[in-house]
PDB file of C-alpha atoms in Angstrom:
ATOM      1  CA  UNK A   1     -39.937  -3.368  -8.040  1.00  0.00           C
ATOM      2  CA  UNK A   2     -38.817  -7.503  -8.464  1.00  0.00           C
ATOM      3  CA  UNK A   3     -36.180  -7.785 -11.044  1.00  0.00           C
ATOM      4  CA  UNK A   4     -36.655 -11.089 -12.162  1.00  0.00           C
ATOM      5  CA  UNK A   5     -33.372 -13.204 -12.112  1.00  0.00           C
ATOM      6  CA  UNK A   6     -31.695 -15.247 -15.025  1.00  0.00           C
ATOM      7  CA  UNK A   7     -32.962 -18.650 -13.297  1.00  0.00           C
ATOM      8  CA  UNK A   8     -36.968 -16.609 -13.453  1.00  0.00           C
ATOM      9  CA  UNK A   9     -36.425 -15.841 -16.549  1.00  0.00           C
ATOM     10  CA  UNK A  10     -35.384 -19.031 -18.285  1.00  0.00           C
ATOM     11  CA  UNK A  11     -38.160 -21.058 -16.165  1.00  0.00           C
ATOM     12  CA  UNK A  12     -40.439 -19.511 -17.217  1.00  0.00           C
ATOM     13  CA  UNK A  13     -39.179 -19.165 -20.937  1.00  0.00           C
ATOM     14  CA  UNK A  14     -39.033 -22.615 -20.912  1.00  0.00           C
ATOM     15  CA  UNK A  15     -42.078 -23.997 -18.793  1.00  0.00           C
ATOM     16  CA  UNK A  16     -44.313 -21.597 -21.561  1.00  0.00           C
ATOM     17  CA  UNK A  17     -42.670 -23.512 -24.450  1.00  0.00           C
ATOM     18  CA  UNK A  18     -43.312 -26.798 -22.784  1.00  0.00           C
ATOM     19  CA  UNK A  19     -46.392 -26.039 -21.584  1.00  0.00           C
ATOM     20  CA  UNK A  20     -47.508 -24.488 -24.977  1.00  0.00           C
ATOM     21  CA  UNK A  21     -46.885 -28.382 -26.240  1.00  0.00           C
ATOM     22  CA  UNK A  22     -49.057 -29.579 -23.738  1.00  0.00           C
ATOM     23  CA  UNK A  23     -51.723 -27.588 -24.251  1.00  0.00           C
ATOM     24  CA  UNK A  24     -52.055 -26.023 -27.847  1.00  0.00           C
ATOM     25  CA  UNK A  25     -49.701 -28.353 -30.087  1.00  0.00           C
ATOM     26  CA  UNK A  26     -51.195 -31.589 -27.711  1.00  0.00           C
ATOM     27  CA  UNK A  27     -47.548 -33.508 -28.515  1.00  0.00           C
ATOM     28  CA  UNK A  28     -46.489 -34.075 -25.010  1.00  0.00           C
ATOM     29  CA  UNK A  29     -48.637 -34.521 -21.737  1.00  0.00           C
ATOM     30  CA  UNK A  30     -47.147 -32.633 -18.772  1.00  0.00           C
ATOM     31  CA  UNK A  31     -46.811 -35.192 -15.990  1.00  0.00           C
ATOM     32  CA  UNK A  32     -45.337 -33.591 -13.271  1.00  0.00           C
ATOM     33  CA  UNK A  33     -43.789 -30.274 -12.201  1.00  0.00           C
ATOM     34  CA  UNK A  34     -41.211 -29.750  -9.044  1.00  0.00           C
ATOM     35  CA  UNK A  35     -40.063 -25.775  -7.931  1.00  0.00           C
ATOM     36  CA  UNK A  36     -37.785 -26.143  -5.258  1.00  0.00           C
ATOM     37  CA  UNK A  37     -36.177 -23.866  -2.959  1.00  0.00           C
ATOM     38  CA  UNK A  38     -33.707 -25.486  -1.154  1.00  0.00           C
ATOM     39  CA  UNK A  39     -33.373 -23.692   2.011  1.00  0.00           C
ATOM     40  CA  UNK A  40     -30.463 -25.056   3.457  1.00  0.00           C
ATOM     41  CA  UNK A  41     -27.544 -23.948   0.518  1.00  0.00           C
ATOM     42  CA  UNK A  42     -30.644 -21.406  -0.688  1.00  0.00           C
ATOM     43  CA  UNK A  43     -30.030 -23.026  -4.387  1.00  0.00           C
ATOM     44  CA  UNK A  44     -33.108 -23.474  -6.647  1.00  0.00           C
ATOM     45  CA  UNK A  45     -34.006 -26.336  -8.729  1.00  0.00           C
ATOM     46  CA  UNK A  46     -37.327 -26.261 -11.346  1.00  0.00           C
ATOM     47  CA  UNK A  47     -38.323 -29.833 -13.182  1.00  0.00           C
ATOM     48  CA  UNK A  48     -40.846 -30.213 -15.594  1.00  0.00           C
ATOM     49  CA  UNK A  49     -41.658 -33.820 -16.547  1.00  0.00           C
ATOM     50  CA  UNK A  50     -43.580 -35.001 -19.736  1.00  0.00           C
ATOM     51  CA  UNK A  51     -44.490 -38.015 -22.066  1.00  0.00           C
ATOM     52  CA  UNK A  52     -45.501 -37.611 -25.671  1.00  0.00           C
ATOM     53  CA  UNK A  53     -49.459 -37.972 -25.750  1.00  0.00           C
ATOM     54  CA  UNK A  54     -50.375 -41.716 -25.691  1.00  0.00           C
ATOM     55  CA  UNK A  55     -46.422 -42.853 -25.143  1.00  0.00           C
ATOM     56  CA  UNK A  56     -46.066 -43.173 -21.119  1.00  0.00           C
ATOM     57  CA  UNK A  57     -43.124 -45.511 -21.752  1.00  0.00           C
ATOM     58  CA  UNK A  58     -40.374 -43.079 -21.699  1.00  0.00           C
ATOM     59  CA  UNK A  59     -40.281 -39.895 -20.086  1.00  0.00           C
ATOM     60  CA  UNK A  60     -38.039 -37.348 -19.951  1.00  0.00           C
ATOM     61  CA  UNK A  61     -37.462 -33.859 -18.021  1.00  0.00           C
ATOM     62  CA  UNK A  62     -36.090 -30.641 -17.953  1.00  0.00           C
ATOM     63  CA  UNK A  63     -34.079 -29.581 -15.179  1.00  0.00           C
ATOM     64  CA  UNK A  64     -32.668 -25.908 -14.363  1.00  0.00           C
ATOM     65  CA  UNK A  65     -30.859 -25.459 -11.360  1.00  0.00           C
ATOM     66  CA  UNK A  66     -29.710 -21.818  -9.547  1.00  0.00           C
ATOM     67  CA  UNK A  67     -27.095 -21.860  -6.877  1.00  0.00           C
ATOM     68  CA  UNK A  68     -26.740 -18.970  -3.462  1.00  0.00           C
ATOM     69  CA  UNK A  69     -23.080 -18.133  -5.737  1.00  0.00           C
ATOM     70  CA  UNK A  70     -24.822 -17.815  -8.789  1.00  0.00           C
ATOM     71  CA  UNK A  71     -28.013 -15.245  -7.220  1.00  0.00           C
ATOM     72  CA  UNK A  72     -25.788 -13.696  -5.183  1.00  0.00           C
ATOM     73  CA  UNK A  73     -22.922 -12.682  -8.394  1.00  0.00           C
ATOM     74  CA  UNK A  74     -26.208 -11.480 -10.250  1.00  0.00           C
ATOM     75  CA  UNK A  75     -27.605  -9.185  -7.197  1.00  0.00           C
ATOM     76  CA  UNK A  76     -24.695  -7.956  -6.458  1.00  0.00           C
ATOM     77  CA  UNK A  77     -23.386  -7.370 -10.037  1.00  0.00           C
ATOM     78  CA  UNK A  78     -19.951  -8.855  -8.962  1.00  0.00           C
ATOM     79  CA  UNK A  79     -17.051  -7.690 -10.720  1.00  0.00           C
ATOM     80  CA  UNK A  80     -15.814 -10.545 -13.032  1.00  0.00           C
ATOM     81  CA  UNK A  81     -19.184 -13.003 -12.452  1.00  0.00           C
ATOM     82  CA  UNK A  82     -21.269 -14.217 -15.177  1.00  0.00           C
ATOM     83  CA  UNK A  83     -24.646 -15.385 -13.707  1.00  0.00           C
ATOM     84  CA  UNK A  84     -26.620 -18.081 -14.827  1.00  0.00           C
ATOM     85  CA  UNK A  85     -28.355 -21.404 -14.406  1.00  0.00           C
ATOM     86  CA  UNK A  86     -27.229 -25.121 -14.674  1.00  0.00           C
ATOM     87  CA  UNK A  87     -29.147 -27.289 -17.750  1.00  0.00           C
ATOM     88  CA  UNK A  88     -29.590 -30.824 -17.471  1.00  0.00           C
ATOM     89  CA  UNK A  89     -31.498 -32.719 -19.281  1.00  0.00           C
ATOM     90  CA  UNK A  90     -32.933 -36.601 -18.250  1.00  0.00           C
ATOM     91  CA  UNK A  91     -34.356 -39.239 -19.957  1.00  0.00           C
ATOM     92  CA  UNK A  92     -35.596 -42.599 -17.878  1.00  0.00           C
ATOM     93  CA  UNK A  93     -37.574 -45.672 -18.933  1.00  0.00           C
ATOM     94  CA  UNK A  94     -38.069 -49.637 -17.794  1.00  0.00           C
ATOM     95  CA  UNK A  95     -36.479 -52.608 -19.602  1.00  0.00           C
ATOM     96  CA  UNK A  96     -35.821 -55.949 -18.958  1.00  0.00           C
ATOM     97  CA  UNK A  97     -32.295 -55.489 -21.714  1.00  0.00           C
ATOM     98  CA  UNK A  98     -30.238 -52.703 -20.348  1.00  0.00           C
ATOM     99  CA  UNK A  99     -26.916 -54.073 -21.937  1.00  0.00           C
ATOM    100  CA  UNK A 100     -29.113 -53.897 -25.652  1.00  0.00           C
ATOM    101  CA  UNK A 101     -30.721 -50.656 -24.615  1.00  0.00           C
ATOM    102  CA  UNK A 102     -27.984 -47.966 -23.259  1.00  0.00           C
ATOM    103  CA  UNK A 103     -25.745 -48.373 -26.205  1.00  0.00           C
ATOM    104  CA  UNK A 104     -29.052 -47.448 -28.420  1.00  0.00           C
ATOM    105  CA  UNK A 105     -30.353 -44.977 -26.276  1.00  0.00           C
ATOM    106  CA  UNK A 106     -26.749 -42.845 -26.053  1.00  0.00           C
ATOM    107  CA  UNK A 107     -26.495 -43.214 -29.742  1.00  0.00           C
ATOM    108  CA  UNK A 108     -29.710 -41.456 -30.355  1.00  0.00           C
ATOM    109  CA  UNK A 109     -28.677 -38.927 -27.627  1.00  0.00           C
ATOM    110  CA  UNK A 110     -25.389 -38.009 -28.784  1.00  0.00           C
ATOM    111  CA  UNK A 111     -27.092 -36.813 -32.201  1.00  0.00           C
ATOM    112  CA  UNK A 112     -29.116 -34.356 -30.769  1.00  0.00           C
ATOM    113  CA  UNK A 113     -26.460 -33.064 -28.208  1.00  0.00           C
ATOM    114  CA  UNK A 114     -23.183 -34.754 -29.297  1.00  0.00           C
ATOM    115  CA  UNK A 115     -20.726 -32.000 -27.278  1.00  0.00           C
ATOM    116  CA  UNK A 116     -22.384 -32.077 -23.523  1.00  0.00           C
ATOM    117  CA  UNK A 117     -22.075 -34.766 -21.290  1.00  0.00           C
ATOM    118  CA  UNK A 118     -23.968 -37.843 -21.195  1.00  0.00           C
ATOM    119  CA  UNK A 119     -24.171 -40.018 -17.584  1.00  0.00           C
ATOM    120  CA  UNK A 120     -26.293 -43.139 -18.058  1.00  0.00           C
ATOM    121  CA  UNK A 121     -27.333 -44.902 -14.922  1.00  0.00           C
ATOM    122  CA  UNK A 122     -29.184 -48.302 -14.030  1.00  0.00           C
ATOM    123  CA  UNK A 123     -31.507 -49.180 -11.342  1.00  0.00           C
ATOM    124  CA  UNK A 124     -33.277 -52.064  -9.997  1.00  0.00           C
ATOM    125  CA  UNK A 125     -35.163 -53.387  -7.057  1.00  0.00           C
ATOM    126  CA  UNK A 126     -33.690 -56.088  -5.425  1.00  0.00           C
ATOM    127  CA  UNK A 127     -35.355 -59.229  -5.435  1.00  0.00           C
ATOM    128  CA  UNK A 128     -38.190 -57.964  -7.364  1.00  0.00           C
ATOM    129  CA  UNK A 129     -39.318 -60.779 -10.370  1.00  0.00           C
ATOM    130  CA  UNK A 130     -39.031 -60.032 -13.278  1.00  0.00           C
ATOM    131  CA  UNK A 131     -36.607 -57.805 -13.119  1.00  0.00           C
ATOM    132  CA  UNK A 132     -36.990 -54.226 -14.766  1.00  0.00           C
ATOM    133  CA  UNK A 133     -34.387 -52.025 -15.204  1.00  0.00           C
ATOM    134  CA  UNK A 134     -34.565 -48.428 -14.846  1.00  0.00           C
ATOM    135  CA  UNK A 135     -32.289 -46.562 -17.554  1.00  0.00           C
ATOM    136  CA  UNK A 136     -32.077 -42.807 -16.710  1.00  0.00           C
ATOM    137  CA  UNK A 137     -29.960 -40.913 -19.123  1.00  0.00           C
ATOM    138  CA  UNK A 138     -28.479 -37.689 -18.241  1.00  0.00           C
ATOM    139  CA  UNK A 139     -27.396 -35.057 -20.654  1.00  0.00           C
ATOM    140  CA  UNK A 140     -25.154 -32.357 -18.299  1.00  0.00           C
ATOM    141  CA  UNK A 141     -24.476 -28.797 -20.171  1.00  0.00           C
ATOM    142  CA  UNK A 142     -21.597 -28.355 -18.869  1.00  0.00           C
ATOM    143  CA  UNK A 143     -21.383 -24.388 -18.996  1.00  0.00           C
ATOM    144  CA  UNK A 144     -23.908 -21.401 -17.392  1.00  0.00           C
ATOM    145  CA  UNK A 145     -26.983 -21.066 -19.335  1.00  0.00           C
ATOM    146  CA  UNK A 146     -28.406 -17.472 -19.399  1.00  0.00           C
ATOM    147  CA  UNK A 147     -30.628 -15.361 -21.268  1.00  0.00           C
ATOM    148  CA  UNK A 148     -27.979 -15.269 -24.244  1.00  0.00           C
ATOM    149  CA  UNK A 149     -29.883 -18.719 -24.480  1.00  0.00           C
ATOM    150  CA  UNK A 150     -33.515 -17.873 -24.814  1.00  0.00           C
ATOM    151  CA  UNK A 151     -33.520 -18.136 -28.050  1.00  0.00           C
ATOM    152  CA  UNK A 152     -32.705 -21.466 -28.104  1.00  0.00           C
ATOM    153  CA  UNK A 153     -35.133 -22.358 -26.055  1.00  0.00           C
ATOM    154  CA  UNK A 154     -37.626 -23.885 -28.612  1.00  0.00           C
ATOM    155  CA  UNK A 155     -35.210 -25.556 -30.395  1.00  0.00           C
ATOM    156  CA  UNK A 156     -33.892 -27.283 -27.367  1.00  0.00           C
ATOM    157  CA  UNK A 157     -37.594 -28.143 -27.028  1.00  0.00           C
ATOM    158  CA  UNK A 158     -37.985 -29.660 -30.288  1.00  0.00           C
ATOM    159  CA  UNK A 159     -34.598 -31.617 -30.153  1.00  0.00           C
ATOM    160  CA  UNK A 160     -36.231 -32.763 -26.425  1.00  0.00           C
ATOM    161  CA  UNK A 161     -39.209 -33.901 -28.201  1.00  0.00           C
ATOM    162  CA  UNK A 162     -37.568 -35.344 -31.076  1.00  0.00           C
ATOM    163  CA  UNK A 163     -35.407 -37.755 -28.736  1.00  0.00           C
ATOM    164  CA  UNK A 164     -38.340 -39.046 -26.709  1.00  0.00           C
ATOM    165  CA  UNK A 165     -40.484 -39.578 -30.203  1.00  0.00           C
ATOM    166  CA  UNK A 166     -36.843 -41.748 -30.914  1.00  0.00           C
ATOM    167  CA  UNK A 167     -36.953 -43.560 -27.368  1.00  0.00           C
ATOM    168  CA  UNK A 168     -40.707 -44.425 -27.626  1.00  0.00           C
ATOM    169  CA  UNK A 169     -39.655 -46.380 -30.992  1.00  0.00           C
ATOM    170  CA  UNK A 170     -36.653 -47.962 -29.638  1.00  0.00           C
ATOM    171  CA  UNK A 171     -38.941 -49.193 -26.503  1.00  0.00           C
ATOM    172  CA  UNK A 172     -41.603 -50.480 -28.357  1.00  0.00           C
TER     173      UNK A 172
END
C-alpha cells in the first residue's frame, strides 16, 4: 500500500484549503497550478497561484518544495533525519514606483511573518516604454515544514489572504 509522504501530505492539506477559497468561500480565484517532478535531482516542487476575486493586480503563490535527501531520510527512516518540505511564499505585481512600493510592500509583509526571510526582487524589460516594474516578494521559512504544521495550515492561508487583500489596496 502507498504511504503518502510529508511533501503529499501537506500539498494536499494545503491545495484543499486554497482550493476550498476558490470554490466555496469565492475570496480568491485559482489562476494557475504547477506539480513538478524534477527528474534530474528527483526533487519536487507544487505551486498554486491565486488573485482575490475581481483583484488581478497582485498575485501571490504558495510554493512547497521536496528534495531526493529529504524523500529518501523519510523512506528510509534514517537515524537522526527529520523529513520535511521547504515553504516559500511569493508575492509579485507591476508598478511604474518600485523605490515607493518595496519599502510598503515589506512593511505589510513583515507583520504577517516578521521572523522568516523576506527577498524582494525587481524586474523589467529592457527598452520596453513605459516602463513597468515587476516586484516579486519572497517570504523563505527558513526551517522543514512537516505535518507538526498542518494545523497551521489555514491560518497561514488566512494571513496569505490577508496580505494580498493589503497589496491590492496599496496598488490601487
Amino acid at each position: 500500500m502507498f504511504d503518502p509522504t510529508v511533501y503529499d501530505n501537506l500539498k494536499v492539506g494545503i491545495e484543499n484549503y486554497l482550493y476550498d477559497l476558490d470554490n466555496l468561500d469565492e475570496i480568491i480565484h485559482i489562476s494557475n497550478r504547477k506539480d513538478i517532478l524534477e527528474m534530474a535531482s528527483m526533487s519536487r516542487e507544487f505551486v498554486l497561484q491565486f488573485v482575490l476575486r475581481q483583484h488581478s493586480e497582485v498575485k501571490g503563490e504558495i510554493i512547497l518544495r521536496s528534495s531526493l535527501e529529504a524523500l529518501a531520510a523519510e523512506i528510509l527512516e534514517s537515524p537522526g533525519s527529520q523529513p520535511g518540505c521547504r515553504l516559500e511564499l511569493r508575492f509579485s505585481q507591476e508598478t511604474p514606483e518600485p523605490d515607493r512600493l518595496c519599502p510598503a510592500i515589506r512593511s505589510i509583509i513583515q507583520v504577517s511573518w516578521p521572523d522568516q526571510r523576506l527577498v524582494q526582487d525587481i524586474h523589467f524589460v529592457y527598452g520596453e516604454e513605459p516602463i513597468r516594474y515587476n516586484v516579486s516578494s519572497h517570504v523563505y521559512f527558513d526551517r522543514n515544514v512537516n505535518e507538526d504544521q498542518m494545523g497551521d495550515i489555514p491560518e497561514l492561508c488566512e494571513h496569505l489572504v490577508n496580505v494580498l487583500g493589503k497589496l491590492v489596496q496599496l496598488h490601487n
